[in-house]
mmCIF file of C-alpha atoms in Angstrom:
data_model
loop_
_atom_site.group_PDB
_atom_site.id
_atom_site.type_symbol
_atom_site.label_atom_id
_atom_site.label_comp_id
_atom_site.label_asym_id
_atom_site.label_seq_id
_atom_site.Cartn_x
_atom_site.Cartn_y
_atom_site.Cartn_z
ATOM 1 C CA MET A 276 18.671 -6.109 15.143
ATOM 2 C CA ASN A 277 18.015 -3.501 13.379
ATOM 3 C CA ILE A 278 18.621 -3.189 9.527
ATOM 4 C CA ARG A 279 19.568 -0.501 6.588
ATOM 5 C CA ILE A 280 19.852 -0.944 3.245
ATOM 6 C CA SER A 281 20.724 2.276 1.159
ATOM 7 C CA ALA A 282 20.843 3.590 -2.063
ATOM 8 C CA ALA A 283 24.741 3.645 -2.047
ATOM 9 C CA MET A 284 24.481 -0.122 -0.642
ATOM 10 C CA VAL A 285 22.856 -1.077 -3.752
ATOM 11 C CA ALA A 286 25.568 0.770 -6.034
ATOM 12 C CA ALA A 287 28.391 -0.750 -4.658
ATOM 13 C CA LEU A 288 27.059 -4.131 -5.040
ATOM 14 C CA ALA A 289 26.755 -3.233 -8.530
ATOM 15 C CA MET A 290 29.549 -2.337 -9.377
ATOM 16 C CA ALA A 291 31.058 -5.003 -7.831
ATOM 17 C CA THR A 292 28.740 -7.802 -10.190
ATOM 18 C CA PRO A 293 30.008 -8.186 -13.511
ATOM 19 C CA GLY A 294 27.054 -7.119 -15.956
ATOM 20 C CA PHE A 295 24.614 -6.019 -13.625
ATOM 21 C CA ALA A 296 24.238 -2.354 -13.901
ATOM 22 C CA GLN A 297 23.914 -3.646 -18.101
ATOM 23 C CA ARG A 298 21.441 -6.201 -17.551
ATOM 24 C CA GLY A 299 18.835 -3.467 -15.432
ATOM 25 C CA VAL A 300 18.164 -6.415 -12.777
ATOM 26 C CA ALA A 301 16.455 -5.218 -9.370
ATOM 27 C CA THR A 302 18.608 -6.830 -6.602
ATOM 28 C CA PRO A 303 16.757 -8.963 -3.701
ATOM 29 C CA ALA A 304 17.890 -7.933 -0.903
ATOM 30 C CA SER A 305 18.558 -11.144 0.370
ATOM 31 C CA VAL A 306 21.753 -10.904 -2.016
ATOM 32 C CA LEU A 307 22.843 -7.813 0.071
ATOM 33 C CA MET A 308 22.249 -9.048 3.601
ATOM 34 C CA LYS A 309 20.490 -11.819 5.769
ATOM 35 C CA PRO A 310 17.096 -11.581 5.776
ATOM 36 C CA PRO A 311 15.694 -9.878 9.186
ATOM 37 C CA ASN A 312 13.191 -12.583 9.855
ATOM 38 C CA ASP A 313 13.053 -14.573 13.702
ATOM 39 C CA GLU A 314 15.769 -11.637 14.709
ATOM 40 C CA LEU A 315 13.248 -9.180 15.022
ATOM 41 C CA PRO A 316 10.699 -9.083 17.920
ATOM 42 C CA ASN A 317 6.615 -9.016 17.454
ATOM 43 C CA PRO A 318 5.066 -6.947 20.260
ATOM 44 C CA TYR A 319 1.532 -7.454 18.860
ATOM 45 C CA LYS A 320 -1.223 -9.697 19.785
ATOM 46 C CA THR A 321 -2.696 -11.045 16.633
ATOM 47 C CA LEU A 322 -6.997 -11.017 16.396
ATOM 48 C CA ARG A 323 -9.086 -12.246 13.168
ATOM 49 C CA ASP A 324 -12.892 -12.391 12.806
ATOM 50 C CA TRP A 325 -12.923 -9.472 15.197
ATOM 51 C CA ALA A 326 -15.044 -7.443 12.820
ATOM 52 C CA GLU A 327 -18.807 -7.336 11.846
ATOM 53 C CA LEU A 328 -20.401 -7.532 8.083
ATOM 54 C CA PRO A 329 -23.435 -6.289 6.125
ATOM 55 C CA LYS A 330 -25.824 -9.455 6.869
ATOM 56 C CA GLY A 331 -25.607 -12.184 3.719
ATOM 57 C CA MET A 332 -21.818 -10.485 3.127
ATOM 58 C CA THR A 333 -18.639 -12.896 3.301
ATOM 59 C CA TRP A 334 -15.571 -11.439 3.757
ATOM 60 C CA PRO A 335 -13.915 -9.934 0.445
ATOM 61 C CA ALA A 336 -9.851 -8.884 -0.587
ATOM 62 C CA ILE A 337 -9.211 -6.380 1.646
ATOM 63 C CA THR A 338 -7.107 -3.574 0.319
ATOM 64 C CA GLY A 339 -6.831 -0.608 2.688
ATOM 65 C CA VAL A 340 -7.510 0.323 6.365
ATOM 66 C CA LEU A 341 -7.144 4.017 7.689
ATOM 67 C CA GLU A 342 -8.739 5.539 10.560
ATOM 68 C CA GLY A 343 -10.550 9.093 10.290
ATOM 69 C CA SER A 344 -10.451 12.054 12.563
ATOM 70 C CA ASP A 345 -13.837 10.580 13.851
ATOM 71 C CA GLY A 346 -12.196 7.652 15.325
ATOM 72 C CA ARG A 347 -13.736 5.315 12.824
ATOM 73 C CA LEU A 348 -11.963 2.987 10.778
ATOM 74 C CA TYR A 349 -12.421 3.172 7.020
ATOM 75 C CA VAL A 350 -12.082 -0.380 5.308
ATOM 76 C CA LEU A 351 -11.716 -0.506 1.484
ATOM 77 C CA GLY A 352 -12.385 -4.202 0.195
ATOM 78 C CA ARG A 353 -13.488 -6.262 -2.968
ATOM 79 C CA CYS A 354 -17.032 -6.599 -2.655
ATOM 80 C CA HIS A 355 -16.733 -10.288 -3.071
ATOM 81 C CA GLU A 356 -13.770 -12.419 -3.007
ATOM 82 C CA ASN A 357 -11.272 -10.364 -4.915
ATOM 83 C CA SER A 358 -13.650 -7.942 -7.479
ATOM 84 C CA CYS A 359 -16.460 -5.445 -7.611
ATOM 85 C CA ALA A 360 -17.333 -6.337 -11.329
ATOM 86 C CA GLY A 361 -21.156 -6.785 -11.659
ATOM 87 C CA ARG A 362 -21.414 -6.994 -7.508
ATOM 88 C CA THR A 363 -23.956 -5.646 -5.210
ATOM 89 C CA GLU A 364 -22.158 -5.753 -1.710
ATOM 90 C CA PRO A 365 -20.814 -1.992 -0.464
ATOM 91 C CA SER A 366 -16.909 -1.468 -1.247
ATOM 92 C CA VAL A 367 -16.244 1.274 2.240
ATOM 93 C CA LEU A 368 -17.092 -0.806 5.541
ATOM 94 C CA ILE A 369 -16.513 2.050 8.437
ATOM 95 C CA TYR A 370 -16.182 0.468 11.838
ATOM 96 C CA ASP A 371 -15.827 1.658 15.451
ATOM 97 C CA GLN A 372 -12.711 -0.190 16.944
ATOM 98 C CA ASN A 373 -14.487 -2.730 18.459
ATOM 99 C CA GLY A 374 -15.458 -4.112 14.937
ATOM 100 C CA LYS A 375 -19.149 -2.855 14.748
ATOM 101 C CA LEU A 376 -20.626 -1.881 11.612
ATOM 102 C CA LEU A 377 -21.156 1.436 11.759
ATOM 103 C CA ASN A 378 -21.827 2.559 7.895
ATOM 104 C CA SER A 379 -21.055 1.350 4.269
ATOM 105 C CA TRP A 380 -21.265 1.897 0.897
ATOM 106 C CA GLY A 381 -19.828 2.268 -2.551
ATOM 107 C CA ALA A 382 -21.889 -0.550 -4.283
ATOM 108 C CA GLY A 383 -21.632 -0.830 -8.305
ATOM 109 C CA MET A 384 -19.148 2.197 -8.359
ATOM 110 C CA PHE A 385 -15.728 0.287 -9.383
ATOM 111 C CA GLN A 386 -14.284 -3.218 -10.903
ATOM 112 C CA PHE A 387 -11.164 -3.723 -8.899
ATOM 113 C CA PRO A 388 -10.928 -1.059 -6.032
ATOM 114 C CA HIS A 389 -6.879 -0.610 -5.368
ATOM 115 C CA GLY A 390 -5.705 2.407 -4.246
ATOM 116 C CA PHE A 391 -6.550 4.019 -0.810
ATOM 117 C CA TRP A 392 -6.552 7.511 1.170
ATOM 118 C CA MET A 393 -7.609 10.686 3.397
ATOM 119 C CA ASP A 394 -7.234 13.841 3.325
ATOM 120 C CA LYS A 395 -6.969 15.934 6.655
ATOM 121 C CA ASP A 396 -11.067 17.001 5.906
ATOM 122 C CA ASP A 397 -11.259 12.824 6.050
ATOM 123 C CA ASN A 398 -12.464 12.889 2.202
ATOM 124 C CA VAL A 399 -11.956 9.211 1.087
ATOM 125 C CA TYR A 400 -9.782 8.832 -2.361
ATOM 126 C CA ILE A 401 -10.114 5.371 -4.110
ATOM 127 C CA THR A 402 -8.724 3.874 -6.909
ATOM 128 C CA ASP A 403 -9.889 1.806 -9.537
ATOM 129 C CA ALA A 404 -7.452 -0.372 -11.044
ATOM 130 C CA GLN A 405 -9.078 -2.400 -13.439
ATOM 131 C CA THR A 406 -11.891 -1.762 -16.166
ATOM 132 C CA ASP A 407 -14.410 -2.886 -17.973
ATOM 133 C CA GLY A 408 -13.954 -1.305 -21.546
ATOM 134 C CA THR A 409 -15.732 2.020 -20.710
ATOM 135 C CA LYS A 410 -15.186 2.682 -16.788
ATOM 136 C CA GLY A 411 -12.403 1.521 -14.422
ATOM 137 C CA ASN A 412 -8.991 2.907 -14.788
ATOM 138 C CA GLN A 413 -9.618 6.427 -12.384
ATOM 139 C CA ALA A 414 -9.654 8.051 -9.187
ATOM 140 C CA PHE A 415 -12.423 9.417 -6.641
ATOM 141 C CA LYS A 416 -12.680 11.403 -4.632
ATOM 142 C CA PHE A 417 -15.543 11.195 -1.954
ATOM 143 C CA SER A 418 -17.239 12.558 1.249
ATOM 144 C CA LYS A 419 -16.994 10.339 4.249
ATOM 145 C CA ASP A 420 -20.184 9.740 3.716
ATOM 146 C CA GLY A 421 -19.655 8.171 0.125
ATOM 147 C CA LYS A 422 -21.010 11.480 -1.354
ATOM 148 C CA LEU A 423 -18.737 11.630 -4.918
ATOM 149 C CA LEU A 424 -16.584 15.099 -5.242
ATOM 150 C CA LEU A 425 -14.200 14.741 -7.877
ATOM 151 C CA THR A 426 -13.470 12.363 -10.533
ATOM 152 C CA ILE A 427 -9.673 12.108 -12.561
ATOM 153 C CA GLY A 428 -9.388 10.077 -15.514
ATOM 154 C CA LYS A 429 -11.667 9.298 -18.482
ATOM 155 C CA GLY A 430 -11.851 5.853 -17.787
ATOM 156 C CA GLY A 431 -12.218 2.886 -20.082
ATOM 157 C CA LYS A 432 -9.285 0.925 -21.898
ATOM 158 C CA PRO A 433 -5.890 3.125 -21.302
ATOM 159 C CA VAL A 434 -4.519 5.556 -24.165
ATOM 160 C CA ASP A 435 -1.312 7.799 -24.629
ATOM 161 C CA ALA A 436 -2.641 10.983 -22.457
ATOM 162 C CA ASN A 437 -1.990 12.198 -19.601
ATOM 163 C CA ASP A 438 -5.934 11.714 -18.564
ATOM 164 C CA SER A 439 -5.864 7.995 -19.045
ATOM 165 C CA PHE A 440 -4.381 5.553 -16.596
ATOM 166 C CA ASP A 441 -3.112 2.202 -17.375
ATOM 167 C CA GLN A 442 -4.031 0.257 -13.865
ATOM 168 C CA PRO A 443 -4.265 2.771 -10.804
ATOM 169 C CA ALA A 444 -2.823 1.304 -7.572
ATOM 170 C CA SER A 445 -1.968 3.636 -5.817
ATOM 171 C CA ILE A 446 -2.955 7.345 -4.258
ATOM 172 C CA LEU A 447 -1.353 9.556 -2.386
ATOM 173 C CA VAL A 448 -2.406 13.175 -1.353
ATOM 174 C CA ALA A 449 0.224 15.741 -0.057
ATOM 175 C CA PRO A 450 -0.961 18.183 2.369
ATOM 176 C CA ASN A 451 -1.363 21.307 -0.158
ATOM 177 C CA GLY A 452 -4.003 18.476 -1.664
ATOM 178 C CA ASP A 453 -2.048 18.117 -4.726
ATOM 179 C CA ILE A 454 -2.925 14.085 -5.209
ATOM 180 C CA PHE A 455 -0.174 11.356 -6.961
ATOM 181 C CA VAL A 456 -1.633 8.638 -8.215
ATOM 182 C CA GLY A 457 0.157 5.709 -8.918
ATOM 183 C CA GLU A 458 -0.282 3.602 -12.135
ATOM 184 C CA GLY A 459 0.909 0.146 -13.076
ATOM 185 C CA HIS A 460 0.388 -3.631 -11.530
ATOM 186 C CA SER A 461 1.960 -7.239 -12.171
ATOM 187 C CA PRO A 462 2.067 -9.046 -14.087
ATOM 188 C CA THR A 463 2.426 -6.233 -17.137
ATOM 189 C CA TYR A 464 2.753 -3.066 -14.656
ATOM 190 C CA GLY A 465 1.567 -0.596 -16.792
ATOM 191 C CA LYS A 466 3.145 3.065 -17.533
ATOM 192 C CA SER A 467 4.638 2.461 -13.840
ATOM 193 C CA ARG A 468 4.698 5.798 -13.265
ATOM 194 C CA ILE A 469 3.057 8.663 -10.882
ATOM 195 C CA VAL A 470 1.576 11.637 -11.744
ATOM 196 C CA LYS A 471 0.551 14.581 -10.609
ATOM 197 C CA PHE A 472 -2.899 16.904 -10.224
ATOM 198 C CA ASP A 473 -3.953 19.555 -8.230
ATOM 199 C CA LYS A 474 -6.491 19.482 -5.759
ATOM 200 C CA ASP A 475 -9.208 20.185 -8.158
ATOM 201 C CA GLY A 476 -7.596 17.035 -10.500
ATOM 202 C CA LYS A 477 -5.789 19.059 -12.963
ATOM 203 C CA PHE A 478 -2.834 17.771 -14.698
ATOM 204 C CA ILE A 479 0.802 19.280 -13.015
ATOM 205 C CA LYS A 480 3.335 16.623 -14.124
ATOM 206 C CA VAL A 481 4.445 12.992 -14.879
ATOM 207 C CA ILE A 482 7.138 11.257 -12.620
ATOM 208 C CA MET A 483 9.876 8.299 -13.608
ATOM 209 C CA LYS A 484 8.983 5.755 -15.884
ATOM 210 C CA LYS A 485 8.769 2.089 -16.045
ATOM 211 C CA GLY A 486 11.835 0.498 -15.125
ATOM 212 C CA ARG A 487 14.089 -1.404 -12.943
ATOM 213 C CA MET A 488 16.912 1.334 -12.471
ATOM 214 C CA PRO A 489 17.469 3.617 -9.709
ATOM 215 C CA GLY A 490 14.411 6.266 -9.915
ATOM 216 C CA GLU A 491 12.599 3.621 -12.288
ATOM 217 C CA LEU A 492 9.429 2.140 -11.209
ATOM 218 C CA MET A 493 7.902 -1.638 -11.754
ATOM 219 C CA GLY A 494 3.984 -1.023 -10.142
ATOM 220 C CA PRO A 495 3.764 2.184 -7.523
ATOM 221 C CA HIS A 496 1.580 -0.390 -5.361
ATOM 222 C CA ASN A 497 1.181 2.484 -2.476
ATOM 223 C CA MET A 498 2.529 5.382 -1.319
ATOM 224 C CA ALA A 499 2.705 6.895 2.304
ATOM 225 C CA ILE A 500 3.979 10.491 2.846
ATOM 226 C CA ASP A 501 6.586 11.348 6.338
ATOM 227 C CA SER A 502 7.060 14.145 8.241
ATOM 228 C CA GLN A 503 8.985 15.919 5.512
ATOM 229 C CA GLY A 504 6.652 15.600 3.225
ATOM 230 C CA ARG A 505 8.850 12.960 0.912
ATOM 231 C CA ILE A 506 7.262 10.295 -0.351
ATOM 232 C CA PHE A 507 7.362 6.884 -0.024
ATOM 233 C CA ILE A 508 6.560 4.524 -3.211
ATOM 234 C CA ALA A 509 6.027 0.994 -2.897
ATOM 235 C CA ASP A 510 8.073 -0.058 -5.504
ATOM 236 C CA ARG A 511 6.722 -3.773 -5.071
ATOM 237 C CA GLY A 512 7.902 -5.061 -8.561
ATOM 238 C CA ASN A 513 11.314 -3.716 -7.815
ATOM 239 C CA ASN A 514 11.682 -5.319 -4.075
ATOM 240 C CA ARG A 515 12.141 -2.021 -2.772
ATOM 241 C CA ILE A 516 11.050 1.382 -1.278
ATOM 242 C CA VAL A 517 11.665 4.599 -3.650
ATOM 243 C CA ILE A 518 11.524 7.694 -2.060
ATOM 244 C CA MET A 519 11.495 11.399 -3.713
ATOM 245 C CA ASP A 520 10.181 14.700 -2.692
ATOM 246 C CA GLN A 521 7.154 16.077 -3.957
ATOM 247 C CA GLU A 522 8.560 17.500 -7.284
ATOM 248 C CA GLY A 523 9.481 13.944 -8.002
ATOM 249 C CA LYS A 524 12.485 13.929 -7.648
ATOM 250 C CA TYR A 525 14.437 10.776 -6.329
ATOM 251 C CA LEU A 526 16.056 10.499 -3.135
ATOM 252 C CA ASP A 527 16.966 7.112 -2.264
ATOM 253 C CA GLU A 528 15.875 3.734 -2.031
ATOM 254 C CA TRP A 529 15.369 0.720 0.576
ATOM 255 C CA ARG A 530 15.222 -2.969 0.818
ATOM 256 C CA GLN A 531 15.543 -4.003 3.719
ATOM 257 C CA PHE A 532 11.843 -3.679 4.410
ATOM 258 C CA GLY A 533 11.277 -6.359 2.357
ATOM 259 C CA ARG A 534 8.583 -7.061 -1.048
ATOM 260 C CA PRO A 535 6.441 -3.649 -0.384
ATOM 261 C CA SER A 536 2.783 -4.017 -1.043
ATOM 262 C CA GLY A 537 1.429 -1.689 1.682
ATOM 263 C CA MET A 538 3.003 1.057 3.674
ATOM 264 C CA PHE A 539 1.717 3.549 6.590
ATOM 265 C CA ILE A 540 3.778 6.063 8.194
ATOM 266 C CA ALA A 541 2.740 7.695 11.544
ATOM 267 C CA LYS A 542 2.573 11.023 12.595
ATOM 268 C CA ASP A 543 6.002 10.013 14.552
ATOM 269 C CA ASP A 544 7.968 8.598 11.726
ATOM 270 C CA THR A 545 7.272 4.854 12.315
ATOM 271 C CA LEU A 546 7.092 3.306 8.690
ATOM 272 C CA TYR A 547 5.055 0.068 8.816
ATOM 273 C CA VAL A 548 5.677 -2.121 5.755
ATOM 274 C CA ALA A 549 2.972 -5.139 4.133
ATOM 275 C CA ASP A 550 5.103 -7.773 2.495
ATOM 276 C CA SER A 551 2.523 -9.884 0.782
ATOM 277 C CA GLU A 552 5.063 -11.469 -1.546
ATOM 278 C CA SER A 553 8.007 -12.250 -0.132
ATOM 279 C CA TRP A 554 9.707 -16.026 -0.392
ATOM 280 C CA GLY A 555 10.221 -18.064 -3.179
ATOM 281 C CA GLN A 556 11.465 -16.338 -6.348
ATOM 282 C CA ASP A 557 10.543 -13.309 -5.731
ATOM 283 C CA GLU A 558 12.493 -12.622 -2.439
ATOM 284 C CA PRO A 559 14.091 -15.955 -1.390
ATOM 285 C CA GLY A 560 14.306 -16.030 2.379
ATOM 286 C CA TRP A 561 12.074 -13.350 3.773
ATOM 287 C CA LYS A 562 9.432 -13.978 5.339
ATOM 288 C CA LYS A 563 6.095 -12.105 4.727
ATOM 289 C CA GLY A 564 4.542 -10.363 7.273
ATOM 290 C CA ILE A 565 4.757 -6.696 8.641
ATOM 291 C CA ARG A 566 8.136 -4.882 8.642
ATOM 292 C CA ILE A 567 8.084 -1.958 10.760
ATOM 293 C CA GLY A 568 10.691 0.583 11.423
ATOM 294 C CA SER A 569 11.844 4.259 11.311
ATOM 295 C CA ALA A 570 10.910 6.523 8.196
ATOM 296 C CA LYS A 571 14.027 8.779 9.344
ATOM 297 C CA THR A 572 16.684 6.279 9.916
ATOM 298 C CA GLY A 573 15.248 3.432 7.593
ATOM 299 C CA LEU A 574 15.883 1.049 10.557
ATOM 300 C CA VAL A 575 13.776 -2.086 11.291
ATOM 301 C CA LYS A 576 12.615 -2.783 14.131
ATOM 302 C CA ALA A 577 10.081 -5.241 14.595
ATOM 303 C CA PHE A 578 8.298 -7.361 12.524
ATOM 304 C CA ILE A 579 4.695 -9.325 12.986
ATOM 305 C CA VAL A 580 4.958 -12.247 11.216
ATOM 306 C CA ASP A 581 2.526 -13.526 8.480
ATOM 307 C CA GLN A 582 0.809 -17.409 9.586
ATOM 308 C CA GLU A 583 1.414 -18.478 6.268
ATOM 309 C CA THR A 584 5.289 -16.770 6.195
ATOM 310 C CA THR A 585 7.089 -19.037 4.072
ATOM 311 C CA THR A 586 4.025 -20.114 1.722
ATOM 312 C CA GLU A 587 4.964 -19.754 -1.828
ATOM 313 C CA GLU A 588 1.764 -17.816 -2.622
ATOM 314 C CA HIS A 589 1.007 -14.237 -1.900
ATOM 315 C CA SER A 590 -0.786 -14.381 1.581
ATOM 316 C CA GLY A 591 0.161 -11.809 3.721
ATOM 317 C CA ALA A 592 -1.136 -8.251 4.535
ATOM 318 C CA GLU A 593 -1.467 -6.249 1.334
ATOM 319 C CA ALA A 594 -2.066 -2.865 2.837
ATOM 320 C CA VAL A 595 -1.430 -1.914 6.338
ATOM 321 C CA GLY A 596 -2.648 1.271 8.755
ATOM 322 C CA VAL A 597 -2.558 2.114 12.093
ATOM 323 C CA ASP A 598 -5.148 4.133 14.695
ATOM 324 C CA SER A 599 -4.510 6.346 17.293
ATOM 325 C CA LYS A 600 -3.900 3.398 19.514
ATOM 326 C CA GLY A 601 -1.665 1.921 18.041
ATOM 327 C CA ASN A 602 -3.654 -1.090 17.084
ATOM 328 C CA VAL A 603 -1.707 -2.359 13.444
ATOM 329 C CA TYR A 604 -4.748 -3.342 10.616
ATOM 330 C CA GLY A 605 -3.314 -6.225 7.669
ATOM 331 C CA GLY A 606 -6.023 -5.662 4.883
ATOM 332 C CA VAL A 607 -5.564 -9.233 3.236
ATOM 333 C CA VAL A 608 -6.259 -10.192 -0.482
ATOM 334 C CA ARG A 609 -5.779 -14.394 -0.552
ATOM 335 C CA ARG A 610 -7.294 -14.922 2.734
ATOM 336 C CA LYS A 611 -9.711 -12.246 2.331
ATOM 337 C CA MET A 612 -9.889 -10.754 5.800
ATOM 338 C CA LEU A 613 -9.051 -7.923 8.473
ATOM 339 C CA GLU A 614 -6.292 -8.776 10.872
ATOM 340 C CA LYS A 615 -6.075 -6.966 13.792
ATOM 341 C CA HIS A 616 -2.408 -6.694 15.710
ATOM 342 C CA VAL A 617 -3.158 -5.110 19.171
ATOM 343 C CA PRO A 618 -0.030 -3.993 21.063
ATOM 344 C CA ILE A 619 0.643 -6.783 23.717
ATOM 345 C CA ALA A 620 0.964 -3.803 26.401
ATOM 346 C CA ALA A 621 -2.322 -3.189 25.838
ATOM 347 C CA SER A 622 -3.770 -6.396 25.181
ATOM 348 C CA GLY A 623 -2.831 -7.167 28.649
ATOM 349 C CA SER A 624 -1.049 -10.666 27.378
ATOM 350 C CA ARG A 625 2.292 -11.661 28.879
#
């Protein structure tokens, strides 16, 4: 069963629903279609407790998983439980694909590490989405070994300035080096905008604004880029993916992948979307998990169902990454774990 919802379908519903446009309320995907849950195949075997930790450390909330060109997995976590404030544990853990810990760094650098990206040269970008009043609310560029290369944002409490972030939750680096930082996180959603910088951190422009209409955002929680150079934004507060070009032109919105927390787009334009908040009030009837489809067509083709898929709580993977062997990784926040989903053909399972 393949599913696609386009902006045109949303607009059609708006025309047919009295007062919809005036209310400016995002329409849950469940209003538009039957949620794609059990109808979709799950061609993966899930592994938990497969990776080791530094001695004395317990699993924190995991918010980013990416593979470097060296084949290593770079994992972003929140030190202890769900915060790095005042903690001494490292925030970046580096593994081989069997879960052996190879390196770690980032202790004492962040309050609430959130956004995560690696560029073509294996530089690591991280946003710190909270502040202690003097630091935090910034974006950073590091070497893969943890050397600080660039800081964007003045830090501390947000003010009305282009170099002052309010809960920067996401970051993306375009092939030409331009840096996009997404601001805003629930429950307040902050400024809910995208700020574009050049490769040296020089401000270029502000893109989009806070709101619930087409082309507006309520918490750009994550970003990804496809082979055409289009930027996909996990507009989680609006239960949709927003698609734009690199100049900020609004192109489309998709709702068929549920309530998106994290995204990953592979070289072949396979789109992986982590939905950690559906079910209940946010997306009634939609199960939590990782939906897999096409960034070209918008078709949803597979679904890795979360183990707590119908709980009212935030539960499933919030971050998603994929390695060169096709293994899918889920960074789980509330349950605090790094899940590995192995293709069934590769695992030898039947």
